[in-house]
Protein backbone atom coordinates (compact mmCIF):
# COMPACT_ATOMS: atom_id res chain seq x y z
CA UNK A 1 -39.72 -7.06 42.36
CA UNK A 2 -39.34 -9.87 39.82
CA UNK A 3 -37.96 -7.46 37.18
CA UNK A 4 -35.45 -6.05 39.67
CA UNK A 5 -34.30 -9.54 40.57
CA UNK A 6 -33.91 -10.41 36.89
CA UNK A 7 -31.89 -7.29 36.10
CA UNK A 8 -29.72 -7.83 39.21
CA UNK A 9 -29.03 -11.40 38.17
CA UNK A 10 -28.13 -10.22 34.65
CA UNK A 11 -25.72 -7.68 35.96
CA UNK A 12 -23.99 -10.26 38.26
CA UNK A 13 -23.75 -12.69 35.38
CA UNK A 14 -22.16 -10.37 32.90
CA UNK A 15 -19.78 -8.97 35.67
CA UNK A 16 -18.24 -12.33 36.15
CA UNK A 17 -14.97 -12.92 34.40
CA UNK A 18 -15.94 -16.58 33.62
CA UNK A 19 -19.01 -15.33 31.68
CA UNK A 20 -16.80 -13.09 29.50
CA UNK A 21 -14.23 -15.87 29.02
CA UNK A 22 -16.76 -18.54 28.05
CA UNK A 23 -18.43 -16.10 25.56
CA UNK A 24 -15.01 -15.15 24.10
CA UNK A 25 -14.17 -18.90 23.78
CA UNK A 26 -17.48 -19.59 22.01
CA UNK A 27 -16.99 -16.69 19.61
CA UNK A 28 -13.46 -17.92 18.79
CA UNK A 29 -14.93 -21.43 18.24
CA UNK A 30 -17.64 -20.04 15.97
CA UNK A 31 -15.12 -18.27 13.82
CA UNK A 32 -12.79 -21.25 13.79
CA UNK A 33 -15.52 -23.74 12.81
CA UNK A 34 -16.99 -21.42 10.15
CA UNK A 35 -13.53 -21.05 8.52
CA UNK A 36 -13.17 -24.78 8.08
CA UNK A 37 -16.84 -25.17 7.44
CA UNK A 38 -16.85 -23.13 4.31
CA UNK A 39 -13.55 -24.37 3.14
CA UNK A 40 -14.39 -27.98 3.50
CA UNK A 41 -17.87 -27.86 1.97
CA UNK A 42 -18.96 -31.19 3.58
CA UNK A 43 -20.69 -31.80 6.93
CA UNK A 44 -22.82 -34.64 8.56
CA UNK A 45 -26.31 -35.19 9.70
CA UNK A 46 -24.99 -37.92 11.92
CA UNK A 47 -21.98 -40.36 11.81
CA UNK A 48 -23.51 -42.37 8.95
CA UNK A 49 -24.79 -39.62 6.69
CA UNK A 50 -22.67 -36.84 5.10
CA UNK A 51 -24.03 -33.84 3.28
CA UNK A 52 -22.75 -31.03 1.04
CA UNK A 53 -23.20 -27.61 2.73
CA UNK A 54 -25.28 -25.17 0.69
CA UNK A 55 -27.10 -21.84 1.23
CA UNK A 56 -30.15 -23.49 2.75
CA UNK A 57 -28.73 -26.06 5.24
CA UNK A 58 -25.81 -24.21 6.57
CA UNK A 59 -27.47 -22.90 9.78
CA UNK A 60 -28.43 -26.43 11.19
CA UNK A 61 -25.13 -27.94 10.12
CA UNK A 62 -23.15 -25.12 11.74
CA UNK A 63 -24.84 -25.65 15.07
CA UNK A 64 -24.12 -29.46 14.65
CA UNK A 65 -20.32 -28.61 14.89
CA UNK A 66 -20.85 -26.26 17.84
CA UNK A 67 -23.42 -28.25 19.91
CA UNK A 68 -20.80 -30.18 21.70
CA UNK A 69 -19.18 -27.10 23.00
CA UNK A 70 -22.50 -25.70 24.14
CA UNK A 71 -23.50 -28.85 25.82
CA UNK A 72 -20.24 -29.73 27.62
CA UNK A 73 -18.45 -26.37 28.09
CA UNK A 74 -20.78 -23.33 27.85
CA UNK A 75 -23.90 -24.60 29.78
CA UNK A 76 -21.92 -26.53 32.56
CA UNK A 77 -19.65 -23.50 33.10
CA UNK A 78 -22.45 -20.90 33.26
CA UNK A 79 -24.68 -23.05 35.48
CA UNK A 80 -21.91 -24.05 37.91
CA UNK A 81 -20.85 -20.44 38.28
CA UNK A 82 -24.42 -19.14 38.72
CA UNK A 83 -25.87 -21.82 40.99
CA UNK A 84 -22.76 -23.06 42.85
CA UNK A 85 -20.06 -20.30 42.45
CA UNK A 86 -22.28 -17.61 44.08
CA UNK A 87 -23.07 -19.88 46.97
CA UNK A 88 -19.47 -20.95 47.67
CA UNK A 89 -18.19 -17.36 47.34
CA UNK A 90 -20.84 -15.95 49.65
CA UNK A 91 -22.35 -13.68 47.03
CA UNK A 92 -25.67 -15.54 47.26
CA UNK A 93 -25.86 -15.01 51.04
CA UNK A 94 -25.86 -11.21 50.36
CA UNK A 95 -28.82 -11.74 47.88
CA UNK A 96 -30.79 -13.84 50.33
CA UNK A 97 -30.44 -11.38 53.16
CA UNK A 98 -33.05 -9.34 51.51
CA UNK A 99 -36.66 -10.64 51.65
CA UNK A 100 -36.62 -12.50 48.27
CA UNK A 101 -38.64 -15.55 47.88
CA UNK A 102 -36.41 -18.51 47.18
CA UNK A 103 -38.57 -19.78 44.35
CA UNK A 104 -38.64 -16.48 42.56
CA UNK A 105 -34.86 -16.30 42.92
CA UNK A 106 -34.41 -19.78 41.44
CA UNK A 107 -36.58 -18.97 38.40
CA UNK A 108 -34.70 -15.73 37.88
CA UNK A 109 -31.45 -17.48 37.83
CA UNK A 110 -32.73 -20.37 35.64
CA UNK A 111 -34.31 -17.83 33.23
CA UNK A 112 -31.11 -15.90 32.91
CA UNK A 113 -29.19 -19.08 32.04
CA UNK A 114 -31.85 -19.91 29.49
CA UNK A 115 -31.59 -16.36 28.02
CA UNK A 116 -27.77 -16.73 27.66
CA UNK A 117 -28.16 -19.94 25.66
CA UNK A 118 -30.97 -18.39 23.57
CA UNK A 119 -28.72 -15.46 22.63
CA UNK A 120 -25.93 -17.76 21.74
CA UNK A 121 -28.22 -19.81 19.53
CA UNK A 122 -29.60 -16.65 17.77
CA UNK A 123 -26.10 -15.57 17.04
CA UNK A 124 -25.18 -18.96 15.67
CA UNK A 125 -28.36 -19.04 13.53
CA UNK A 126 -27.85 -15.58 12.20
CA UNK A 127 -24.15 -16.42 11.26
CA UNK A 128 -25.10 -19.79 9.69
CA UNK A 129 -28.07 -18.29 7.82
CA UNK A 130 -26.52 -14.96 6.50
CA UNK A 131 -22.91 -16.34 5.74
CA UNK A 132 -24.49 -19.45 4.36
CA UNK A 133 -26.45 -17.31 1.68
CA UNK A 134 -23.43 -15.19 1.10
CA UNK A 135 -20.59 -17.73 0.85
CA UNK A 136 -22.01 -21.33 0.50
CA UNK A 137 -23.19 -22.67 -2.97
CA UNK A 138 -26.53 -21.12 -3.75
CA UNK A 139 -29.48 -23.63 -4.21
CA UNK A 140 -33.16 -23.30 -4.61
CA UNK A 141 -33.86 -26.51 -2.59
CA UNK A 142 -31.94 -28.80 -0.21
CA UNK A 143 -32.41 -32.28 1.11
CA UNK A 144 -32.30 -33.11 4.88
CA UNK A 145 -32.04 -36.44 6.68
CA UNK A 146 -34.78 -38.78 5.72
CA UNK A 147 -34.99 -37.47 2.09
CA UNK A 148 -37.03 -34.36 2.91
CA UNK A 149 -36.42 -32.03 0.02
CA UNK A 150 -37.30 -28.47 0.82
CA UNK A 151 -37.30 -25.13 -0.81
CA UNK A 152 -36.25 -21.79 0.55
CA UNK A 153 -39.15 -21.23 2.89
CA UNK A 154 -39.39 -24.89 3.85
CA UNK A 155 -35.58 -24.97 4.70
CA UNK A 156 -35.96 -21.81 6.84
CA UNK A 157 -38.86 -23.28 8.76
CA UNK A 158 -36.90 -26.58 9.22
CA UNK A 159 -33.91 -24.55 10.48
CA UNK A 160 -36.01 -22.59 12.98
CA UNK A 161 -37.66 -25.91 14.17
CA UNK A 162 -34.23 -27.51 14.52
CA UNK A 163 -32.89 -24.70 16.57
CA UNK A 164 -36.06 -24.66 18.63
CA UNK A 165 -35.78 -28.31 19.57
CA UNK A 166 -32.05 -27.97 20.34
CA UNK A 167 -32.94 -25.11 22.70
CA UNK A 168 -35.44 -27.18 24.52
CA UNK A 169 -32.74 -29.87 25.08
CA UNK A 170 -30.28 -27.21 26.25
CA UNK A 171 -32.89 -26.03 28.78
CA UNK A 172 -33.05 -29.54 30.14
CA UNK A 173 -29.32 -29.60 30.39
CA UNK A 174 -29.52 -26.28 32.36
CA UNK A 175 -32.09 -27.73 34.64
CA UNK A 176 -30.10 -31.01 35.37
CA UNK A 177 -26.87 -28.94 35.81
CA UNK A 178 -28.62 -26.56 38.27
CA UNK A 179 -29.70 -29.61 40.43
CA UNK A 180 -26.11 -30.87 40.62
CA UNK A 181 -24.69 -27.48 41.31
CA UNK A 182 -26.83 -26.96 44.28
CA UNK A 183 -25.83 -30.32 45.65
CA UNK A 184 -22.11 -30.24 44.97
CA UNK A 185 -19.78 -28.55 47.45
CA UNK A 186 -17.87 -26.48 44.90
CA UNK A 187 -18.15 -25.29 41.31
CA UNK A 188 -15.48 -27.57 39.84
CA UNK A 189 -17.22 -30.68 41.22
CA UNK A 190 -20.50 -29.21 39.88
CA UNK A 191 -19.04 -28.89 36.47
CA UNK A 192 -17.62 -32.43 36.56
CA UNK A 193 -20.85 -33.90 37.91
CA UNK A 194 -22.83 -32.20 35.19
CA UNK A 195 -20.57 -33.63 32.51
CA UNK A 196 -20.66 -37.01 34.10
CA UNK A 197 -24.42 -37.07 34.15
CA UNK A 198 -24.73 -36.04 30.42
CA UNK A 199 -22.25 -38.83 29.41
CA UNK A 200 -23.71 -41.28 31.84
CA UNK A 201 -27.20 -40.79 30.36
CA UNK A 202 -26.21 -42.67 27.29
CA UNK A 203 -25.63 -45.86 29.44
CA UNK A 204 -28.85 -45.43 31.30
CA UNK A 205 -30.97 -45.61 28.07
CA UNK A 206 -30.46 -45.21 24.41
CA UNK A 207 -33.48 -42.74 24.47
CA UNK A 208 -31.37 -40.35 26.43
CA UNK A 209 -28.68 -40.30 23.88
CA UNK A 210 -29.84 -36.82 22.86
CA UNK A 211 -28.04 -35.32 25.89
CA UNK A 212 -24.68 -36.57 24.49
CA UNK A 213 -25.34 -35.98 20.66
CA UNK A 214 -27.87 -33.23 20.68
CA UNK A 215 -28.12 -32.29 16.97
CA UNK A 216 -27.61 -35.75 15.60
CA UNK A 217 -30.69 -36.81 17.65
CA UNK A 218 -32.64 -33.77 16.43
CA UNK A 219 -31.87 -34.56 12.78
CA UNK A 220 -33.18 -38.12 13.28
CA UNK A 221 -36.33 -36.89 15.02
CA UNK A 222 -37.11 -34.45 12.28
CA UNK A 223 -36.67 -37.25 9.63
CA UNK A 224 -39.56 -39.11 11.22
CA UNK A 225 -43.05 -38.30 9.91
CA UNK A 226 -44.80 -38.23 13.28
CA UNK A 227 -42.18 -37.71 16.09
CA UNK A 228 -43.47 -37.28 19.57
CA UNK A 229 -40.04 -36.81 21.12
CA UNK A 230 -40.90 -33.46 22.67
CA UNK A 231 -44.16 -34.59 24.30
CA UNK A 232 -43.23 -38.09 25.35
CA UNK A 233 -39.64 -37.61 26.52
CA UNK A 234 -38.11 -34.15 26.59
CA UNK A 235 -40.95 -32.20 28.27
CA UNK A 236 -41.47 -34.78 31.05
CA UNK A 237 -37.64 -34.77 31.82
CA UNK A 238 -37.68 -30.99 31.86
CA UNK A 239 -40.76 -30.86 34.18
CA UNK A 240 -39.28 -33.50 36.52
CA UNK A 241 -35.95 -31.69 36.73
CA UNK A 242 -37.71 -28.37 37.62
CA UNK A 243 -39.76 -30.08 40.35
CA UNK A 244 -36.54 -31.55 41.84
CA UNK A 245 -34.79 -28.20 41.49
CA UNK A 246 -37.53 -26.42 43.51
CA UNK A 247 -37.49 -29.06 46.19
CA UNK A 248 -33.71 -28.96 46.55
CA UNK A 249 -33.64 -25.16 46.33
CA UNK A 250 -36.15 -24.73 49.20
CA UNK A 251 -34.48 -27.36 51.41
CA UNK A 252 -30.91 -26.08 50.93
CA UNK A 253 -29.50 -24.11 53.88
CA UNK A 254 -28.04 -21.23 51.89
CA UNK A 255 -27.19 -18.77 54.60
CA UNK A 256 -26.14 -21.07 57.43
C-alpha cells in the first residue's frame, strides 16, 4: 500500500507542468552559474571571506551560488504545488476517496518532496565535483573557512558533509512550507507565505539565519571544532514542524 502511494505521488508530481518548468529553470541556472563560476575563478565562503575556486572546493562553492534558488524558488514551488495545488484543484479529493490513511499520505508526499531535493543536490554535487576536477585548477589540498586545510580525501568528505547538512536544512524548509501550504487558501499565497516565513526567521532570532543564508551558515558551522548545530537546533525544529504538520493534516477538512 505504501509503495503504491509513493509511486502514485511520484507519477502525479512529474506529470505536473510546474515540476518540469522548475527543474528546467534549475538546470538553466546550474549551467549559467557554472559558466561564470569557472570563468571568474573566485567565490565566497560568506560575505566576508572570498576564496579561489579549485578542483577540491568547487562542489560546496557551486551549491553556495545555487542554494538561494533552491530555498526560495524550487522548494516553495514544489511544496505549494504538492500540498496546496492538489487540494485547491480537487485532485487530492480523488486520492482521499480511496481508503488511504491521512498520515501515510502526508509522509508519502513529504518523502517525495525530500527525494526531489535530494536528486537536485546529487546532480549539483556531481557537476561541481566532476567539472571541478576537469576544469578548475588542480590542487592536492585546499583550505576551507576556519583555516581547515584538507587533502583530496578530506575535501571529499567535507563536501559530502556540507551537502548533507544543507539537505537537512532543506528538509526543514520543506516541512515548514508544507504547514503553510495546508493552511493557505491557494498555492500562490502558500508560496508567498513560505518565502515570508523564511525571511522573517532572520528577525525572530539570529540563530535562524540559516533559513535565509543556508550555505554561509553551514560553512561557519563546519569551521567550528565542536558544532552541535544539528542536535541543538536543526533537528528540534524539524521534529516540531513534523508534529505540527501531522496535527494540521489530520484536522484539515480535505474533502468537504
